[in-house]
Amino acid sequence: MPQRLAAALPATLKPQRIYIMPTRAGWGLAIILLAMLTGAINYTLSLGFILTFLLAGMAMVSMLHTWRNIAWLQAEVLPPAPVFAGQDAVLELGLAETRGRQRFAIAAALDGQAPVYGDISANGASKLPLSHPTRQRGWQDMGILTLSTGFPGGLFRAWSRLDTRARCLVYPRPAEPSLPLPQSDTPGRGGGLSTQAGDEDFSGLRLYQRGDSPRRIDWKASSREQGMYSREFHAESQQQIWLDLAHTPGLDLEQQLSQLTSWVMQAHSTNQRYGLRLPSATLAPAHDEAHYHACLRALALVEPA
């Protein structure tokens, strides 16, 4: 099968971007028709000529409909979400039909991967998830996308090659089994939790002091004529952990990054404040979702020394 220059997405499958060739069944039919034509000529069979040309005409009509089944489709992709090494990156392909024709058995496949099939209603749209395996951390190109169809009949295959221009960020594979999280290195906190004034959890009542917010006054308790009381709250202060590549055990850089990835996941799942020290970057301690993905991204993009 000839390889053609791929168009960049998003793209419309214009006629000059669509290529068509007979399938194995199509070549088999061509050989049969040639044999039938040879027999009809040798024996001057009128019905033989009629049948041969009728089947050949039906094959030509099938070729036209196969080409029309994919022509003028509009294709675009959404960038894949980050995954961990060893998981499949998922690229979402959007196909739209604007010519008022139903499209059947449209196949979409990334390089070397099994195709995914879908139908598109007239003037409708469809989304196809395309998977691509990942093996190592860092950026991974999603490669070339091939859209094809053999409908109807399967005698011909029409296809178009498109450059997704998409890449997926692959996080390091988490270490299994993982070592316990390092102890907090914040002075005075050890490995436990401390408390401080805050607005999270109710801790009790105290006598009203000038400057207390009216919202904190406990009017029910104050109505007993035993004095004014204010509600007191405390916030739980979490241990602060620094995750440092230089002090992470491992036989090589990849094992160290795997262990750091596992520690980041553990600290995030237990809602602890954690920071990350790498040769190329230092991320201050935090515990929100953005910090979690920033740490994993930094680990994915660490360059070998």
Short mmCIF file of C-alpha atoms in Angstrom, two decimals:
data_model
loop_
_atom_site.label_atom_id
_atom_site.label_comp_id
_atom_site.label_asym_id
_atom_site.label_seq_id
_atom_site.Cartn_x
_atom_site.Cartn_y
_atom_site.Cartn_z
CA MET A 1 0.00 0.00 0.00
CA PRO A 2 1.50 3.36 -0.95
CA GLN A 3 2.32 5.79 1.85
CA ARG A 4 1.20 9.36 1.26
CA LEU A 5 2.04 12.67 2.85
CA ALA A 6 -0.22 13.18 5.87
CA ALA A 7 -2.38 16.29 6.22
CA ALA A 8 -2.42 18.12 9.56
CA LEU A 9 -5.44 18.04 11.84
CA PRO A 10 -7.98 19.57 12.04
CA ALA A 11 -8.75 18.78 8.42
CA THR A 12 -11.49 18.14 5.89
CA LEU A 13 -11.06 15.01 3.78
CA LYS A 14 -11.03 16.65 0.37
CA PRO A 15 -10.95 14.47 -2.78
CA GLN A 16 -7.23 15.07 -3.38
CA ARG A 17 -6.49 13.64 0.10
CA ILE A 18 -8.39 10.38 -0.41
CA TYR A 19 -6.80 7.30 -1.95
CA ILE A 20 -8.54 4.11 -3.01
CA MET A 21 -7.34 0.64 -3.93
CA PRO A 22 -9.00 -2.78 -4.38
CA THR A 23 -8.96 -5.06 -1.38
CA ARG A 24 -8.03 -8.73 -1.58
CA ALA A 25 -11.68 -9.50 -2.33
CA GLY A 26 -11.65 -6.82 -5.04
CA TRP A 27 -8.59 -8.32 -6.74
CA GLY A 28 -10.22 -11.75 -6.52
CA LEU A 29 -13.35 -10.41 -8.22
CA ALA A 30 -11.20 -8.82 -10.94
CA ILE A 31 -9.55 -12.19 -11.68
CA ILE A 32 -12.94 -13.91 -11.82
CA LEU A 33 -14.32 -11.25 -14.17
CA LEU A 34 -11.28 -11.63 -16.42
CA ALA A 35 -11.82 -15.40 -16.56
CA MET A 36 -15.52 -14.89 -17.30
CA LEU A 37 -14.70 -12.43 -20.09
CA THR A 38 -12.18 -14.86 -21.59
CA GLY A 39 -14.74 -17.68 -21.56
CA ALA A 40 -17.45 -15.47 -23.06
CA ILE A 41 -15.09 -14.45 -25.89
CA ASN A 42 -13.97 -18.04 -26.60
CA TYR A 43 -17.49 -19.42 -26.68
CA THR A 44 -19.25 -16.26 -27.95
CA LEU A 45 -21.74 -16.37 -25.07
CA SER A 46 -23.98 -13.34 -25.08
CA LEU A 47 -25.25 -14.04 -21.58
CA GLY A 48 -21.63 -14.39 -20.47
CA PHE A 49 -20.85 -10.89 -21.75
CA ILE A 50 -23.97 -9.48 -20.05
CA LEU A 51 -23.16 -11.08 -16.71
CA THR A 52 -19.49 -10.06 -16.88
CA PHE A 53 -20.20 -6.41 -17.67
CA LEU A 54 -23.07 -6.28 -15.17
CA LEU A 55 -20.79 -7.45 -12.36
CA ALA A 56 -18.02 -5.10 -13.49
CA GLY A 57 -20.47 -2.18 -13.50
CA MET A 58 -21.66 -3.06 -9.99
CA ALA A 59 -18.01 -3.13 -8.85
CA MET A 60 -17.46 0.36 -10.29
CA VAL A 61 -20.55 1.67 -8.51
CA SER A 62 -19.26 0.09 -5.29
CA MET A 63 -15.95 1.92 -5.75
CA LEU A 64 -17.77 5.26 -6.13
CA HIS A 65 -19.86 4.71 -3.00
CA THR A 66 -16.79 3.65 -1.02
CA TRP A 67 -15.07 6.90 -1.97
CA ARG A 68 -18.21 8.94 -1.15
CA ASN A 69 -18.48 7.27 2.25
CA ILE A 70 -15.34 9.04 3.47
CA ALA A 71 -15.13 12.15 1.27
CA TRP A 72 -15.63 15.58 2.92
CA LEU A 73 -15.61 14.27 6.47
CA GLN A 74 -14.26 16.80 8.99
CA ALA A 75 -11.80 15.47 11.55
CA GLU A 76 -10.25 16.98 14.68
CA VAL A 77 -8.67 15.63 17.84
CA LEU A 78 -8.57 16.58 21.51
CA PRO A 79 -5.16 16.36 23.23
CA PRO A 80 -4.88 13.26 25.42
CA ALA A 81 -4.82 13.59 29.20
CA PRO A 82 -1.55 12.69 30.99
CA VAL A 83 -1.13 9.02 31.96
CA PHE A 84 1.39 6.94 33.87
CA ALA A 85 3.95 4.87 31.96
CA GLY A 86 2.44 1.52 31.06
CA GLN A 87 -1.09 2.90 30.70
CA ASP A 88 -2.77 3.63 27.37
CA ALA A 89 -2.93 7.23 26.21
CA VAL A 90 -6.41 7.99 24.85
CA LEU A 91 -6.81 10.39 21.94
CA GLU A 92 -10.38 11.51 21.27
CA LEU A 93 -11.15 11.84 17.57
CA GLY A 94 -14.12 13.94 16.50
CA LEU A 95 -15.71 13.31 13.09
CA ALA A 96 -18.39 15.57 11.61
CA GLU A 97 -20.58 15.06 8.52
CA THR A 98 -21.80 18.14 6.61
CA ARG A 99 -23.01 16.73 3.27
CA GLY A 100 -26.31 15.22 4.40
CA ARG A 101 -25.20 11.61 3.88
CA GLN A 102 -25.01 8.84 6.44
CA ARG A 103 -21.54 7.36 6.78
CA PHE A 104 -21.05 3.74 7.77
CA ALA A 105 -18.12 1.68 9.10
CA ILE A 106 -15.58 4.51 9.28
CA ALA A 107 -12.36 3.05 10.69
CA ALA A 108 -9.81 5.14 12.59
CA ALA A 109 -6.42 3.81 13.63
CA LEU A 110 -3.18 5.22 14.97
CA ASP A 111 0.10 3.80 13.67
CA GLY A 112 0.31 0.10 14.43
CA GLN A 113 -2.87 0.02 16.54
CA ALA A 114 -6.14 -1.84 16.00
CA PRO A 115 -8.79 0.28 14.24
CA VAL A 116 -11.90 1.65 15.94
CA TYR A 117 -15.12 1.74 13.90
CA GLY A 118 -17.99 4.19 14.01
CA ASP A 119 -21.04 5.36 12.06
CA ILE A 120 -22.02 8.99 11.51
CA SER A 121 -25.57 10.18 10.92
CA ALA A 122 -26.40 12.71 8.21
CA ASN A 123 -25.20 16.16 9.29
CA GLY A 124 -24.17 14.60 12.59
CA ALA A 125 -21.00 14.01 14.53
CA SER A 126 -19.28 11.15 16.29
CA LYS A 127 -16.39 10.75 18.73
CA LEU A 128 -14.01 7.81 18.67
CA PRO A 129 -11.52 7.08 21.49
CA LEU A 130 -8.17 5.90 20.12
CA SER A 131 -5.70 4.17 22.44
CA HIS A 132 -1.94 4.18 22.17
CA PRO A 133 0.30 2.24 24.60
CA THR A 134 2.98 4.07 26.57
CA ARG A 135 6.23 2.57 27.81
CA GLN A 136 8.43 5.38 29.12
CA ARG A 137 7.99 8.77 30.74
CA GLY A 138 8.13 12.09 28.93
CA TRP A 139 6.36 13.38 25.86
CA GLN A 140 5.01 10.76 23.45
CA ASP A 141 3.84 11.66 19.96
CA MET A 142 0.51 10.11 19.04
CA GLY A 143 1.67 9.65 15.45
CA ILE A 144 -0.22 9.42 12.19
CA LEU A 145 -3.96 8.77 12.08
CA THR A 146 -5.47 6.74 9.24
CA LEU A 147 -9.17 7.10 8.41
CA SER A 148 -10.49 4.40 6.10
CA THR A 149 -13.61 2.61 4.95
CA GLY A 150 -14.53 -0.47 2.92
CA PHE A 151 -18.27 0.16 2.88
CA PRO A 152 -20.17 -1.01 0.91
CA GLY A 153 -19.17 -4.46 -0.29
CA GLY A 154 -15.58 -4.52 0.92
CA LEU A 155 -14.23 -4.65 -2.65
CA PHE A 156 -12.33 -1.36 -2.29
CA ARG A 157 -10.64 0.49 0.55
CA ALA A 158 -10.57 4.27 0.63
CA TRP A 159 -8.28 5.97 3.13
CA SER A 160 -6.66 9.22 4.13
CA ARG A 161 -3.64 9.78 6.40
CA LEU A 162 -3.69 12.65 8.88
CA ASP A 163 -1.02 14.02 11.19
CA THR A 164 -2.57 14.36 14.65
CA ARG A 165 0.14 16.80 15.83
CA ALA A 166 -0.82 15.62 19.31
CA ARG A 167 1.40 14.35 22.08
CA CYS A 168 0.74 12.90 25.48
CA LEU A 169 2.62 13.62 28.70
CA VAL A 170 3.59 10.32 30.32
CA TYR A 171 4.27 10.37 34.05
CA PRO A 172 6.84 7.95 35.51
CA ARG A 173 5.56 4.53 36.51
CA PRO A 174 4.87 4.45 40.30
CA ALA A 175 7.18 2.19 42.28
CA GLU A 176 5.69 -1.15 43.36
CA PRO A 177 6.02 -1.83 46.21
CA SER A 178 6.62 1.68 47.46
CA LEU A 179 8.70 2.75 50.43
CA PRO A 180 7.00 4.65 53.29
CA LEU A 181 6.84 8.43 53.00
CA PRO A 182 9.79 10.33 54.49
CA GLN A 183 9.24 11.91 57.90
CA SER A 184 8.36 15.58 58.14
CA ASP A 185 11.42 17.79 58.23
CA THR A 186 9.57 20.86 59.52
CA PRO A 187 11.11 21.89 62.88
CA GLY A 188 8.88 21.32 65.87
CA ARG A 189 6.28 19.25 64.04
CA GLY A 190 7.81 15.81 63.91
CA GLY A 191 5.56 13.31 62.21
CA GLY A 192 2.28 14.32 63.80
CA LEU A 193 -0.24 17.10 63.46
CA SER A 194 -0.41 20.43 65.25
CA THR A 195 -3.27 22.85 65.64
CA GLN A 196 -3.58 26.58 65.16
CA ALA A 197 -6.33 29.15 65.09
CA GLY A 198 -8.45 28.92 62.02
CA ASP A 199 -11.96 28.61 60.61
CA GLU A 200 -12.33 24.88 60.00
CA ASP A 201 -13.37 22.94 63.17
CA PHE A 202 -15.36 24.13 66.22
CA SER A 203 -13.24 23.75 69.38
CA GLY A 204 -15.37 25.42 72.12
CA LEU A 205 -16.56 28.68 73.66
CA ARG A 206 -14.64 31.49 75.34
CA LEU A 207 -15.58 34.82 76.85
CA TYR A 208 -16.24 37.58 74.36
CA GLN A 209 -13.29 39.88 73.68
CA ARG A 210 -13.43 43.27 72.07
CA GLY A 211 -12.79 42.92 68.36
CA ASP A 212 -14.41 39.48 67.97
CA SER A 213 -16.49 39.15 64.83
CA PRO A 214 -20.26 39.27 65.42
CA ARG A 215 -20.53 36.10 63.34
CA ARG A 216 -18.58 34.23 66.03
CA ILE A 217 -20.79 35.29 68.94
CA ASP A 218 -22.84 32.41 70.33
CA TRP A 219 -26.12 34.24 70.93
CA LYS A 220 -27.81 31.17 72.40
CA ALA A 221 -25.19 30.80 75.13
CA SER A 222 -25.07 34.57 75.68
CA SER A 223 -28.86 34.66 76.24
CA ARG A 224 -28.46 32.84 79.58
CA GLU A 225 -27.29 36.14 81.13
CA GLN A 226 -23.98 34.65 82.20
CA GLY A 227 -21.87 36.80 79.92
CA MET A 228 -21.09 37.07 76.22
CA TYR A 229 -19.44 34.09 74.56
CA SER A 230 -17.67 33.69 71.24
CA ARG A 231 -17.22 30.47 69.34
CA GLU A 232 -13.61 29.37 68.89
CA PHE A 233 -12.34 27.35 65.96
CA HIS A 234 -9.09 25.64 65.13
CA ALA A 235 -7.54 24.46 61.89
CA GLU A 236 -5.54 21.33 61.55
CA SER A 237 -2.00 22.00 60.38
CA GLN A 238 -0.50 19.15 58.42
CA GLN A 239 3.04 17.92 58.38
CA GLN A 240 5.21 19.36 55.66
CA ILE A 241 7.26 16.89 53.67
CA TRP A 242 10.09 17.58 51.25
CA LEU A 243 10.64 14.97 48.53
CA ASP A 244 14.20 15.30 47.27
CA LEU A 245 15.60 13.41 44.28
CA ALA A 246 19.10 13.59 45.78
CA HIS A 247 17.96 11.64 48.87
CA THR A 248 15.68 9.14 47.12
CA PRO A 249 16.85 5.50 47.07
CA GLY A 250 17.16 3.72 43.73
CA LEU A 251 19.65 1.95 41.49
CA ASP A 252 19.27 4.53 38.72
CA LEU A 253 17.43 7.72 37.83
CA GLU A 254 14.31 5.92 36.58
CA GLN A 255 13.92 3.96 39.81
CA GLN A 256 14.34 7.15 41.83
CA LEU A 257 11.70 8.92 39.75
CA SER A 258 9.34 5.96 40.14
CA GLN A 259 9.75 6.14 43.93
CA LEU A 260 9.20 9.91 43.96
CA THR A 261 6.07 9.44 41.84
CA SER A 262 4.72 6.93 44.34
CA TRP A 263 5.49 9.30 47.23
CA VAL A 264 3.72 12.18 45.49
CA MET A 265 0.65 9.98 45.02
CA GLN A 266 0.73 8.88 48.67
CA ALA A 267 1.12 12.44 49.99
CA HIS A 268 -1.66 13.71 47.74
CA SER A 269 -4.08 10.92 48.68
CA THR A 270 -3.51 11.60 52.42
CA ASN A 271 -3.87 15.39 51.91
CA GLN A 272 -0.40 16.26 53.21
CA ARG A 273 1.64 19.30 52.30
CA TYR A 274 4.64 18.24 50.25
CA GLY A 275 7.34 19.93 48.23
CA LEU A 276 9.59 18.56 45.52
CA ARG A 277 13.30 19.20 44.95
CA LEU A 278 14.80 18.32 41.58
CA PRO A 279 18.07 19.41 39.94
CA SER A 280 16.16 21.61 37.51
CA ALA A 281 13.26 22.84 39.68
CA THR A 282 11.97 23.25 43.23
CA LEU A 283 8.24 23.19 43.93
CA ALA A 284 7.19 24.74 47.24
CA PRO A 285 5.00 22.65 49.56
CA ALA A 286 1.27 22.55 48.80
CA HIS A 287 -1.46 19.93 48.64
CA ASP A 288 -3.96 20.91 45.94
CA GLU A 289 -4.73 19.23 42.63
CA ALA A 290 -2.68 21.70 40.57
CA HIS A 291 0.38 21.07 42.75
CA TYR A 292 -0.08 17.30 42.36
CA HIS A 293 -0.02 17.47 38.56
CA ALA A 294 2.79 20.04 38.57
CA CYS A 295 4.97 17.62 40.57
CA LEU A 296 4.17 14.69 38.28
CA ARG A 297 4.88 16.83 35.21
CA ALA A 298 8.23 17.90 36.63
CA LEU A 299 9.13 14.26 37.34
CA ALA A 300 8.12 13.23 33.82
CA LEU A 301 10.39 15.83 32.24
CA VAL A 302 13.55 15.30 34.30
CA GLU A 303 16.53 15.07 31.99
CA PRO A 304 19.31 12.52 32.65
CA ALA A 305 22.44 14.05 34.16
#
